[in-house]
mmCIF file of C-alpha atoms in Angstrom:
data_model
loop_
_atom_site.group_PDB
_atom_site.id
_atom_site.type_symbol
_atom_site.label_atom_id
_atom_site.label_comp_id
_atom_site.label_asym_id
_atom_site.label_seq_id
_atom_site.Cartn_x
_atom_site.Cartn_y
_atom_site.Cartn_z
ATOM 1 C CA MET A 1 17.344 11.793 135.685
ATOM 2 C CA LYS A 2 15.749 14.958 134.516
ATOM 3 C CA THR A 3 17.212 16.864 136.885
ATOM 4 C CA ALA A 4 20.393 15.605 136.627
ATOM 5 C CA THR A 5 20.635 16.191 133.184
ATOM 6 C CA ARG A 6 19.426 19.419 133.460
ATOM 7 C CA ALA A 7 22.199 20.096 136.276
ATOM 8 C CA SER A 8 24.543 19.205 134.160
ATOM 9 C CA ALA A 9 23.342 21.174 131.122
ATOM 10 C CA LEU A 10 23.841 24.012 133.452
ATOM 11 C CA LEU A 11 27.117 23.591 134.536
ATOM 12 C CA LEU A 12 28.419 23.154 130.993
ATOM 13 C CA LEU A 13 26.755 26.814 130.113
ATOM 14 C CA ALA A 14 28.509 28.181 133.308
ATOM 15 C CA ALA A 15 31.661 26.490 132.171
ATOM 16 C CA VAL A 16 31.534 28.064 128.882
ATOM 17 C CA ALA A 17 30.553 31.703 130.377
ATOM 18 C CA LEU A 18 33.773 31.354 132.627
ATOM 19 C CA THR A 19 35.708 30.736 129.567
ATOM 20 C CA GLY A 20 34.761 34.056 127.690
ATOM 21 C CA CYS A 21 35.634 35.951 130.891
ATOM 22 C CA VAL A 22 39.196 34.659 130.782
ATOM 23 C CA PRO A 23 41.256 37.661 129.242
ATOM 24 C CA GLU A 24 43.072 37.003 126.457
ATOM 25 C CA PRO A 25 46.835 36.654 126.332
ATOM 26 C CA ALA A 26 48.476 40.296 126.085
ATOM 27 C CA PRO A 27 50.387 40.014 122.302
ATOM 28 C CA ALA A 28 53.714 39.636 122.623
ATOM 29 C CA PRO A 29 55.298 43.111 122.062
ATOM 30 C CA SER A 30 56.864 43.591 118.384
ATOM 31 C CA PRO A 31 60.746 43.937 118.494
ATOM 32 C CA THR A 32 62.025 47.513 118.573
ATOM 33 C CA ALA A 33 63.746 47.879 115.331
ATOM 34 C CA SER A 34 67.030 49.792 116.484
ATOM 35 C CA PRO A 35 67.313 53.124 114.234
ATOM 36 C CA SER A 36 69.388 53.047 111.362
ATOM 37 C CA PRO A 37 72.592 55.551 111.747
ATOM 38 C CA THR A 38 72.133 58.609 109.837
ATOM 39 C CA PRO A 39 75.061 58.589 107.480
ATOM 40 C CA THR A 40 77.569 62.245 107.698
ATOM 41 C CA PRO A 41 77.413 63.640 104.495
ATOM 42 C CA THR A 42 80.774 63.967 102.806
ATOM 43 C CA PRO A 43 81.292 67.809 102.546
ATOM 44 C CA THR A 44 81.297 69.399 99.280
ATOM 45 C CA PRO A 45 85.037 70.421 98.349
ATOM 46 C CA THR A 46 85.130 74.007 98.014
ATOM 47 C CA ALA A 47 86.242 74.609 94.425
ATOM 48 C CA ASP A 48 89.444 76.505 94.417
ATOM 49 C CA PRO A 49 89.150 79.645 92.195
ATOM 50 C CA LEU A 50 92.496 79.425 90.805
ATOM 51 C CA ALA A 51 92.121 76.019 89.721
ATOM 52 C CA GLY A 52 93.346 75.689 85.967
ATOM 53 C CA MET A 53 94.730 79.151 85.752
ATOM 54 C CA SER A 54 98.161 79.789 84.600
ATOM 55 C CA LEU A 55 100.547 81.822 86.456
ATOM 56 C CA GLU A 56 100.165 84.159 83.334
ATOM 57 C CA ASP A 57 96.460 84.315 83.484
ATOM 58 C CA LYS A 58 96.393 85.162 87.152
ATOM 59 C CA VAL A 59 99.370 88.111 86.784
ATOM 60 C CA GLY A 60 96.788 89.466 84.263
ATOM 61 C CA GLN A 61 93.749 89.647 86.363
ATOM 62 C CA MET A 62 96.220 91.958 88.858
ATOM 63 C CA PHE A 63 95.986 95.062 86.087
ATOM 64 C CA MET A 64 93.282 97.632 85.055
ATOM 65 C CA VAL A 65 94.935 99.214 81.813
ATOM 66 C CA GLY A 66 93.504 102.782 80.157
ATOM 67 C CA THR A 67 92.466 103.226 76.806
ATOM 68 C CA SER A 68 90.973 106.440 75.593
ATOM 69 C CA VAL A 69 87.463 107.270 75.259
ATOM 70 C CA ASP A 70 87.893 108.251 71.774
ATOM 71 C CA GLY A 71 88.582 104.729 70.496
ATOM 72 C CA ALA A 72 90.616 101.383 71.525
ATOM 73 C CA ASP A 73 94.200 101.500 72.550
ATOM 74 C CA GLN A 74 96.091 98.849 71.002
ATOM 75 C CA THR A 75 98.032 97.959 73.554
ATOM 76 C CA THR A 76 95.347 97.636 76.116
ATOM 77 C CA LEU A 77 93.362 95.684 73.800
ATOM 78 C CA SER A 78 95.916 93.312 73.417
ATOM 79 C CA ALA A 79 96.538 92.926 76.944
ATOM 80 C CA VAL A 80 92.761 91.859 77.238
ATOM 81 C CA SER A 81 93.296 89.461 74.404
ATOM 82 C CA ASP A 82 96.648 87.894 75.093
ATOM 83 C CA ASP A 83 97.134 88.565 79.208
ATOM 84 C CA HIS A 84 93.690 88.372 80.025
ATOM 85 C CA ILE A 85 94.244 91.512 82.288
ATOM 86 C CA GLY A 86 91.036 91.963 84.728
ATOM 87 C CA GLY A 87 90.005 95.635 83.505
ATOM 88 C CA ILE A 88 89.994 98.092 81.387
ATOM 89 C CA PHE A 89 89.787 102.019 82.488
ATOM 90 C CA LEU A 90 88.070 104.777 80.051
ATOM 91 C CA HIS A 91 89.964 107.675 80.417
ATOM 92 C CA GLY A 92 89.526 111.572 78.884
ATOM 93 C CA ARG A 93 86.231 113.276 78.321
ATOM 94 C CA SER A 94 83.600 111.948 75.866
ATOM 95 C CA ASP A 95 80.162 113.582 74.967
ATOM 96 C CA ALA A 96 78.988 110.717 72.169
ATOM 97 C CA GLY A 97 76.455 109.178 74.965
ATOM 98 C CA THR A 98 75.928 105.860 76.008
ATOM 99 C CA GLN A 99 75.542 104.032 72.893
ATOM 100 C CA ALA A 100 79.069 104.913 71.483
ATOM 101 C CA THR A 101 80.561 104.167 74.744
ATOM 102 C CA ALA A 102 78.913 100.634 74.915
ATOM 103 C CA GLY A 103 79.934 99.974 71.199
ATOM 104 C CA LEU A 104 83.420 101.120 72.413
ATOM 105 C CA VAL A 105 83.138 98.724 75.257
ATOM 106 C CA SER A 106 82.024 95.963 73.336
ATOM 107 C CA THR A 107 85.336 96.022 71.097
ATOM 108 C CA PHE A 108 87.346 95.093 74.390
ATOM 109 C CA THR A 109 84.754 92.444 75.733
ATOM 110 C CA SER A 110 84.683 90.521 72.333
ATOM 111 C CA ALA A 111 88.451 90.285 72.644
ATOM 112 C CA GLN A 112 88.019 88.235 75.314
ATOM 113 C CA ALA A 113 89.144 84.611 74.978
ATOM 114 C CA ALA A 114 86.089 82.070 75.969
ATOM 115 C CA GLY A 115 85.876 80.926 79.253
ATOM 116 C CA GLN A 116 87.838 84.068 81.047
ATOM 117 C CA PRO A 117 86.273 85.970 84.030
ATOM 118 C CA LEU A 118 84.655 89.335 83.995
ATOM 119 C CA LEU A 119 86.252 92.176 82.083
ATOM 120 C CA TRP A 120 85.871 94.919 84.835
ATOM 121 C CA VAL A 121 85.193 98.513 83.026
ATOM 122 C CA ALA A 122 85.668 101.373 84.566
ATOM 123 C CA THR A 123 85.995 104.950 84.478
ATOM 124 C CA ASP A 124 85.585 108.349 86.362
ATOM 125 C CA GLN A 125 82.065 109.240 87.010
ATOM 126 C CA GLU A 126 82.303 111.349 89.879
ATOM 127 C CA GLY A 127 80.308 114.429 88.871
ATOM 128 C CA GLY A 128 81.227 117.946 88.224
ATOM 129 C CA GLU A 129 84.695 118.452 87.040
ATOM 130 C CA VAL A 130 85.408 114.538 87.110
ATOM 131 C CA GLN A 131 82.998 113.432 84.496
ATOM 132 C CA VAL A 132 84.500 111.015 81.542
ATOM 133 C CA LEU A 133 81.047 110.199 80.276
ATOM 134 C CA SER A 134 78.279 112.428 79.160
ATOM 135 C CA GLY A 135 76.046 113.012 76.198
ATOM 136 C CA PRO A 136 72.791 111.208 75.347
ATOM 137 C CA GLY A 137 71.778 108.862 77.931
ATOM 138 C CA PHE A 138 73.933 110.215 80.548
ATOM 139 C CA ASP A 139 72.924 112.806 83.026
ATOM 140 C CA GLU A 140 75.107 116.260 83.893
ATOM 141 C CA ILE A 141 76.497 114.948 87.768
ATOM 142 C CA PRO A 142 76.489 117.870 89.865
ATOM 143 C CA SER A 143 80.075 117.850 91.959
ATOM 144 C CA ALA A 144 80.358 116.388 95.155
ATOM 145 C CA VAL A 145 80.042 119.752 97.223
ATOM 146 C CA ASP A 146 76.293 120.207 95.613
ATOM 147 C CA GLN A 147 75.583 116.326 96.037
ATOM 148 C CA GLY A 148 76.218 117.047 99.662
ATOM 149 C CA GLN A 149 73.877 119.242 99.914
ATOM 150 C CA GLN A 150 71.295 116.660 99.226
ATOM 151 C CA ASP A 151 69.653 114.148 101.839
ATOM 152 C CA ASP A 152 71.130 110.955 102.024
ATOM 153 C CA GLY A 153 67.530 108.998 100.174
ATOM 154 C CA THR A 154 67.878 111.679 97.369
ATOM 155 C CA LEU A 155 71.472 111.168 96.833
ATOM 156 C CA ARG A 156 70.897 106.915 96.853
ATOM 157 C CA SER A 157 68.279 107.675 94.335
ATOM 158 C CA ASN A 158 69.956 109.889 92.141
ATOM 159 C CA ALA A 159 73.484 107.866 91.971
ATOM 160 C CA GLY A 160 71.246 105.363 91.158
ATOM 161 C CA THR A 161 70.243 106.809 88.106
ATOM 162 C CA TRP A 162 73.576 107.399 87.427
ATOM 163 C CA GLY A 163 75.023 103.957 87.965
ATOM 164 C CA GLY A 164 71.942 102.758 85.808
ATOM 165 C CA GLN A 165 73.413 104.972 82.992
ATOM 166 C CA LEU A 166 76.469 103.957 83.380
ATOM 167 C CA SER A 167 75.110 99.729 83.241
ATOM 168 C CA GLN A 168 73.847 100.941 80.263
ATOM 169 C CA ALA A 169 77.269 102.236 78.297
ATOM 170 C CA GLY A 170 78.832 98.255 79.799
ATOM 171 C CA VAL A 171 80.783 99.965 82.611
ATOM 172 C CA ASN A 172 79.906 98.263 85.753
ATOM 173 C CA MET A 173 83.174 99.848 87.814
ATOM 174 C CA ASN A 174 82.747 103.369 88.955
ATOM 175 C CA LEU A 175 86.463 104.560 90.584
ATOM 176 C CA ALA A 176 83.963 106.606 92.911
ATOM 177 C CA PRO A 177 83.124 107.818 95.204
ATOM 178 C CA VAL A 178 85.729 110.364 96.883
ATOM 179 C CA ALA A 179 86.052 109.749 100.568
ATOM 180 C CA ASP A 180 88.045 112.390 101.073
ATOM 181 C CA VAL A 181 87.666 114.983 104.042
ATOM 182 C CA VAL A 182 88.882 118.053 103.508
ATOM 183 C CA THR A 183 90.052 119.955 106.231
ATOM 184 C CA SER A 184 87.544 123.163 105.865
ATOM 185 C CA PRO A 185 85.407 125.328 103.511
ATOM 186 C CA GLU A 186 87.918 127.716 103.892
ATOM 187 C CA THR A 187 91.254 125.649 103.396
ATOM 188 C CA ALA A 188 89.751 123.518 100.262
ATOM 189 C CA GLN A 189 91.406 125.985 97.869
ATOM 190 C CA SER A 190 94.481 124.825 98.862
ATOM 191 C CA ASN A 191 93.883 121.401 98.557
ATOM 192 C CA PRO A 192 94.427 121.309 95.077
ATOM 193 C CA PRO A 193 93.591 117.096 94.191
ATOM 194 C CA ILE A 194 90.245 117.713 95.996
ATOM 195 C CA GLY A 195 88.861 120.529 97.320
ATOM 196 C CA GLN A 196 89.668 123.230 94.938
ATOM 197 C CA LEU A 197 87.743 120.898 92.252
ATOM 198 C CA ASP A 198 84.867 120.829 94.477
ATOM 199 C CA ARG A 199 85.099 116.687 94.806
ATOM 200 C CA GLU A 200 84.910 116.548 98.610
ATOM 201 C CA TYR A 201 80.990 115.495 100.497
ATOM 202 C CA GLY A 202 82.174 117.779 103.539
ATOM 203 C CA TYR A 203 84.603 118.492 105.818
ATOM 204 C CA ASP A 204 84.006 115.760 108.673
ATOM 205 C CA GLY A 205 83.906 112.244 108.765
ATOM 206 C CA THR A 206 80.637 111.930 109.639
ATOM 207 C CA SER A 207 79.652 114.119 106.516
ATOM 208 C CA VAL A 208 81.750 112.415 104.268
ATOM 209 C CA ALA A 209 80.759 108.805 105.470
ATOM 210 C CA ALA A 210 77.026 109.756 105.288
ATOM 211 C CA LYS A 211 77.514 110.951 101.676
ATOM 212 C CA ALA A 212 79.734 108.956 100.004
ATOM 213 C CA GLY A 213 77.826 105.484 101.418
ATOM 214 C CA ALA A 214 74.582 107.275 99.779
ATOM 215 C CA PHE A 215 76.586 107.684 96.041
ATOM 216 C CA ALA A 216 78.044 104.230 96.855
ATOM 217 C CA ALA A 217 74.685 102.602 97.192
ATOM 218 C CA GLY A 218 73.180 103.810 94.513
ATOM 219 C CA MET A 219 76.199 102.805 92.334
ATOM 220 C CA ARG A 220 75.158 99.396 93.426
ATOM 221 C CA ASP A 221 71.385 99.915 92.694
ATOM 222 C CA GLY A 222 72.444 100.837 89.193
ATOM 223 C CA GLY A 223 74.461 97.483 88.801
ATOM 224 C CA VAL A 224 78.231 99.645 89.107
ATOM 225 C CA LEU A 225 80.895 98.178 91.725
ATOM 226 C CA PRO A 226 81.672 101.716 93.587
ATOM 227 C CA THR A 227 85.397 102.413 94.393
ATOM 228 C CA PHE A 228 86.207 104.683 97.786
ATOM 229 C CA LYS A 229 89.088 106.665 97.495
ATOM 230 C CA HIS A 230 92.030 108.095 97.947
ATOM 231 C CA PHE A 231 92.823 105.951 101.223
ATOM 232 C CA PRO A 232 93.898 106.991 104.122
ATOM 233 C CA GLY A 233 92.820 110.432 102.924
ATOM 234 C CA LEU A 234 94.131 112.926 100.437
ATOM 235 C CA GLY A 235 91.777 116.358 101.438
ATOM 236 C CA HIS A 236 94.941 117.964 103.398
ATOM 237 C CA VAL A 237 97.551 117.806 100.902
ATOM 238 C CA GLY A 238 99.348 121.121 99.358
ATOM 239 C CA ASP A 239 99.747 119.222 96.186
ATOM 240 C CA ASN A 240 98.282 117.007 93.633
ATOM 241 C CA THR A 241 99.932 113.492 93.103
ATOM 242 C CA ASP A 242 98.856 113.510 89.359
ATOM 243 C CA THR A 243 101.410 116.554 88.617
ATOM 244 C CA THR A 244 103.790 117.026 91.328
ATOM 245 C CA ALA A 245 106.588 114.839 93.394
ATOM 246 C CA GLY A 246 107.285 114.313 96.678
ATOM 247 C CA VAL A 247 103.436 114.875 97.873
ATOM 248 C CA THR A 248 103.203 114.298 101.661
ATOM 249 C CA ASP A 249 100.301 114.347 104.183
ATOM 250 C CA ASP A 250 101.339 115.182 107.922
ATOM 251 C CA PHE A 251 98.172 115.247 108.949
ATOM 252 C CA VAL A 252 96.079 111.910 108.754
ATOM 253 C CA THR A 253 96.652 109.010 111.094
ATOM 254 C CA ALA A 254 95.924 105.259 110.977
ATOM 255 C CA ASP A 255 93.248 106.113 114.064
ATOM 256 C CA GLY A 256 91.863 109.505 113.018
ATOM 257 C CA ALA A 257 88.599 110.519 111.414
ATOM 258 C CA ASP A 258 89.919 110.327 107.603
ATOM 259 C CA VAL A 259 90.374 106.442 108.199
ATOM 260 C CA GLY A 260 87.340 106.310 109.973
ATOM 261 C CA VAL A 261 85.446 107.362 107.206
ATOM 262 C CA TYR A 262 86.208 103.724 105.724
ATOM 263 C CA SER A 263 85.074 101.911 108.669
ATOM 264 C CA THR A 264 81.925 103.526 108.526
ATOM 265 C CA VAL A 265 81.109 103.023 104.596
ATOM 266 C CA LEU A 266 82.863 99.819 103.821
ATOM 267 C CA PRO A 267 80.718 97.423 105.860
ATOM 268 C CA GLN A 268 77.691 98.228 103.697
ATOM 269 C CA GLY A 269 77.972 96.784 100.655
ATOM 270 C CA PRO A 270 80.580 95.469 98.180
ATOM 271 C CA ALA A 271 83.241 98.335 97.147
ATOM 272 C CA VAL A 272 86.942 98.931 95.972
ATOM 273 C CA VAL A 273 89.000 100.926 97.787
ATOM 274 C CA MET A 274 92.040 102.797 96.235
ATOM 275 C CA LEU A 275 94.877 103.570 97.767
ATOM 276 C CA SER A 276 96.562 107.153 97.303
ATOM 277 C CA THR A 277 99.763 107.544 95.875
ATOM 278 C CA ALA A 278 101.139 110.030 98.674
ATOM 279 C CA ILE A 279 103.215 109.902 101.467
ATOM 280 C CA TYR A 280 102.046 109.903 105.052
ATOM 281 C CA ASP A 281 104.234 110.846 107.610
ATOM 282 C CA LYS A 282 102.108 109.787 110.726
ATOM 283 C CA ILE A 283 101.631 106.594 109.494
ATOM 284 C CA ASP A 284 104.433 105.683 106.823
ATOM 285 C CA PRO A 285 107.236 108.141 105.895
ATOM 286 C CA ASN A 286 109.136 105.906 104.202
ATOM 287 C CA ALA A 287 107.128 104.674 101.116
ATOM 288 C CA PRO A 288 104.286 106.176 99.249
ATOM 289 C CA ALA A 289 100.775 104.901 100.383
ATOM 290 C CA ALA A 290 100.545 102.424 97.344
ATOM 291 C CA PHE A 291 104.022 100.627 98.108
ATOM 292 C CA SER A 292 103.609 101.035 101.739
ATOM 293 C CA PRO A 293 102.909 97.493 103.783
ATOM 294 C CA THR A 294 102.163 99.615 106.868
ATOM 295 C CA VAL A 295 99.353 101.694 104.773
ATOM 296 C CA VAL A 296 97.491 98.427 103.446
ATOM 297 C CA ARG A 297 97.714 96.779 106.926
ATOM 298 C CA VAL A 298 95.754 99.926 108.615
ATOM 299 C CA LEU A 299 93.569 99.062 105.800
ATOM 300 C CA ARG A 300 93.588 95.221 106.474
ATOM 301 C CA ASP A 301 93.950 95.177 110.326
ATOM 302 C CA THR A 302 92.318 98.363 111.650
ATOM 303 C CA VAL A 303 89.564 99.094 109.065
ATOM 304 C CA GLY A 304 88.873 95.137 108.773
ATOM 305 C CA PHE A 305 88.739 95.175 104.918
ATOM 306 C CA ASP A 306 89.343 91.877 103.183
ATOM 307 C CA GLY A 307 88.340 93.183 99.840
ATOM 308 C CA VAL A 308 90.071 94.333 96.610
ATOM 309 C CA VAL A 309 92.528 97.014 96.916
ATOM 310 C CA THR A 310 93.657 99.227 93.877
ATOM 311 C CA THR A 311 96.023 102.224 93.774
ATOM 312 C CA ASP A 312 95.706 105.445 91.940
ATOM 313 C CA ASP A 313 97.499 105.479 88.571
ATOM 314 C CA LEU A 314 100.573 104.079 88.423
ATOM 315 C CA SER A 315 101.615 105.090 84.923
ATOM 316 C CA ALA A 316 101.888 108.705 84.415
ATOM 317 C CA ALA A 317 101.181 110.389 87.848
ATOM 318 C CA GLN A 318 104.556 112.508 88.777
ATOM 319 C CA GLN A 319 104.547 111.147 92.556
ATOM 320 C CA VAL A 320 106.123 107.567 91.348
ATOM 321 C CA GLN A 321 108.343 108.332 88.528
ATOM 322 C CA ALA A 322 111.369 108.096 90.413
ATOM 323 C CA TRP A 323 110.779 104.560 90.469
ATOM 324 C CA SER A 324 110.678 102.329 86.927
ATOM 325 C CA PRO A 325 107.754 100.902 86.036
ATOM 326 C CA ALA A 326 108.860 97.773 86.741
ATOM 327 C CA ASP A 327 109.361 98.636 90.359
ATOM 328 C CA ARG A 328 106.229 100.509 90.762
ATOM 329 C CA ALA A 329 104.320 97.330 90.121
ATOM 330 C CA THR A 330 106.415 94.816 91.923
ATOM 331 C CA LEU A 331 106.737 97.132 94.852
ATOM 332 C CA ALA A 332 102.512 97.563 94.993
ATOM 333 C CA VAL A 333 102.245 93.780 95.178
ATOM 334 C CA GLU A 334 104.552 93.827 97.801
ATOM 335 C CA ALA A 335 102.984 96.119 99.705
ATOM 336 C CA GLY A 336 99.543 93.764 99.172
ATOM 337 C CA ILE A 337 97.894 95.753 96.387
ATOM 338 C CA ASP A 338 95.451 93.387 94.330
ATOM 339 C CA LEU A 339 94.780 95.772 91.633
ATOM 340 C CA LEU A 340 97.310 98.008 89.673
ATOM 341 C CA LEU A 341 95.518 101.138 87.912
ATOM 342 C CA VAL A 342 97.724 101.867 84.710
ATOM 343 C CA SER A 343 95.173 104.351 83.568
ATOM 344 C CA ALA A 344 96.699 107.283 81.618
ATOM 345 C CA ASP A 345 99.419 105.935 79.782
ATOM 346 C CA SER A 346 98.949 102.123 78.872
ATOM 347 C CA SER A 347 102.610 102.034 77.035
ATOM 348 C CA VAL A 348 104.233 101.428 80.511
ATOM 349 C CA TYR A 349 102.190 98.549 81.031
ATOM 350 C CA PRO A 350 104.122 95.513 78.895
ATOM 351 C CA GLU A 351 107.099 96.339 81.308
ATOM 352 C CA MET A 352 105.095 96.442 84.791
ATOM 353 C CA HIS A 353 103.198 92.998 83.892
ATOM 354 C CA GLN A 354 106.732 91.225 82.796
ATOM 355 C CA ALA A 355 108.426 92.292 86.303
ATOM 356 C CA VAL A 356 105.164 90.853 87.955
ATOM 357 C CA LEU A 357 105.185 87.775 85.740
ATOM 358 C CA ALA A 358 109.297 87.110 86.645
ATOM 359 C CA LYS A 359 109.155 88.004 90.577
ATOM 360 C CA ALA A 360 105.976 85.531 90.475
ATOM 361 C CA GLN A 361 107.989 82.890 88.743
ATOM 362 C CA SER A 362 111.156 83.127 90.736
ATOM 363 C CA ASP A 363 109.949 84.079 94.424
ATOM 364 C CA SER A 364 107.353 81.788 95.801
ATOM 365 C CA GLY A 365 106.648 84.644 98.763
ATOM 366 C CA PHE A 366 105.935 86.829 95.650
ATOM 367 C CA ALA A 367 103.632 84.170 93.801
ATOM 368 C CA ALA A 368 101.809 83.527 96.943
ATOM 369 C CA LYS A 369 101.015 87.069 97.577
ATOM 370 C CA VAL A 370 99.698 87.470 93.395
ATOM 371 C CA ASP A 371 97.117 83.990 94.325
ATOM 372 C CA ALA A 372 95.890 86.100 97.220
ATOM 373 C CA ALA A 373 95.179 88.856 95.052
ATOM 374 C CA VAL A 374 93.759 86.912 92.394
ATOM 375 C CA THR A 375 91.652 85.107 94.851
ATOM 376 C CA ARG A 376 89.980 88.224 95.987
ATOM 377 C CA ILE A 377 89.496 89.865 92.686
ATOM 378 C CA LEU A 378 87.516 86.653 91.284
ATOM 379 C CA ALA A 379 85.591 86.526 94.410
ATOM 380 C CA GLN A 380 84.587 90.313 94.064
ATOM 381 C CA LYS A 381 83.970 89.442 90.110
ATOM 382 C CA ALA A 382 81.528 86.668 91.153
ATOM 383 C CA SER A 383 79.401 89.096 93.580
ATOM 384 C CA MET A 384 78.948 91.991 91.617
ATOM 385 C CA PRO A 385 75.954 94.325 92.141
#
């Protein structure tokens, strides 16, 4: 009996032990959650820079009007306050210094209506014979011929100082450097607008591009927007467009060294390009460059520049006196100019402004050119150095 009982107990223990060796059933796998699709973000619409601008305001942005450095020109002051022009140009010569210049500039900036785009304040601060502003706070800037003797780094550093001085005076745009290639040192004196005044950086495209580029970089370092001039080149003509009519160049070509300078310097940083008012026989013999769609296309298509294009003076230059002020303005816009420079004689500005406005009101194609120009102007103002 004891034996049977013991055997039964052993069988029971074995059963229990075997039960412990049976593997537990694997847990049922959790269902894999389907990934939630990532919603496609709604693209942020690009703000229209022209939204809310009247046609009158857009046309105003296309003008830069001159004022004497000796005091505020009333026509120009009214153009700032009433027509919301894009910029002013300080002309003449002043030795009053940075503080006095800043006071003059503030007369114009304080006349701006609230919410208007930045007012460009420009002058000619090249150096040598062409330096509008001097006196306390301004260095005496050497001529381009002398600047060209400096190494590129030194020139950039010096130009940064000169640009900073302009900034202190409220000037944010310099109609410099000259990017014209003069034919040779021997012919410089027979080139009145550039060579006679030592405004050239050199006599070949490589040298001019290096030095003009260094000067422009320094201006940007100082907080000033540079302007390369006078496209497509004014270094070979025998007369000055400021004082002579019918000035014609028979040297510059669309694919030559003069235009090549711009292909080198313009990719280096923000800048404006000024078009000459000379006639270029080998590009477009039928119109001054500032009125020539063909010349503008060389800059846009051959050089690839999509920034702001301005003109040499359209007010008092003898080269343009054969055209009425109204025609000068509309022809320039038709050609693809963005910013019309009325620097020396503000009295012609009202006629020019009215002509552009009237044509934009009546001609949708012309109005589209205005829109394109103002878009470029506002884009540049939004990305100043």
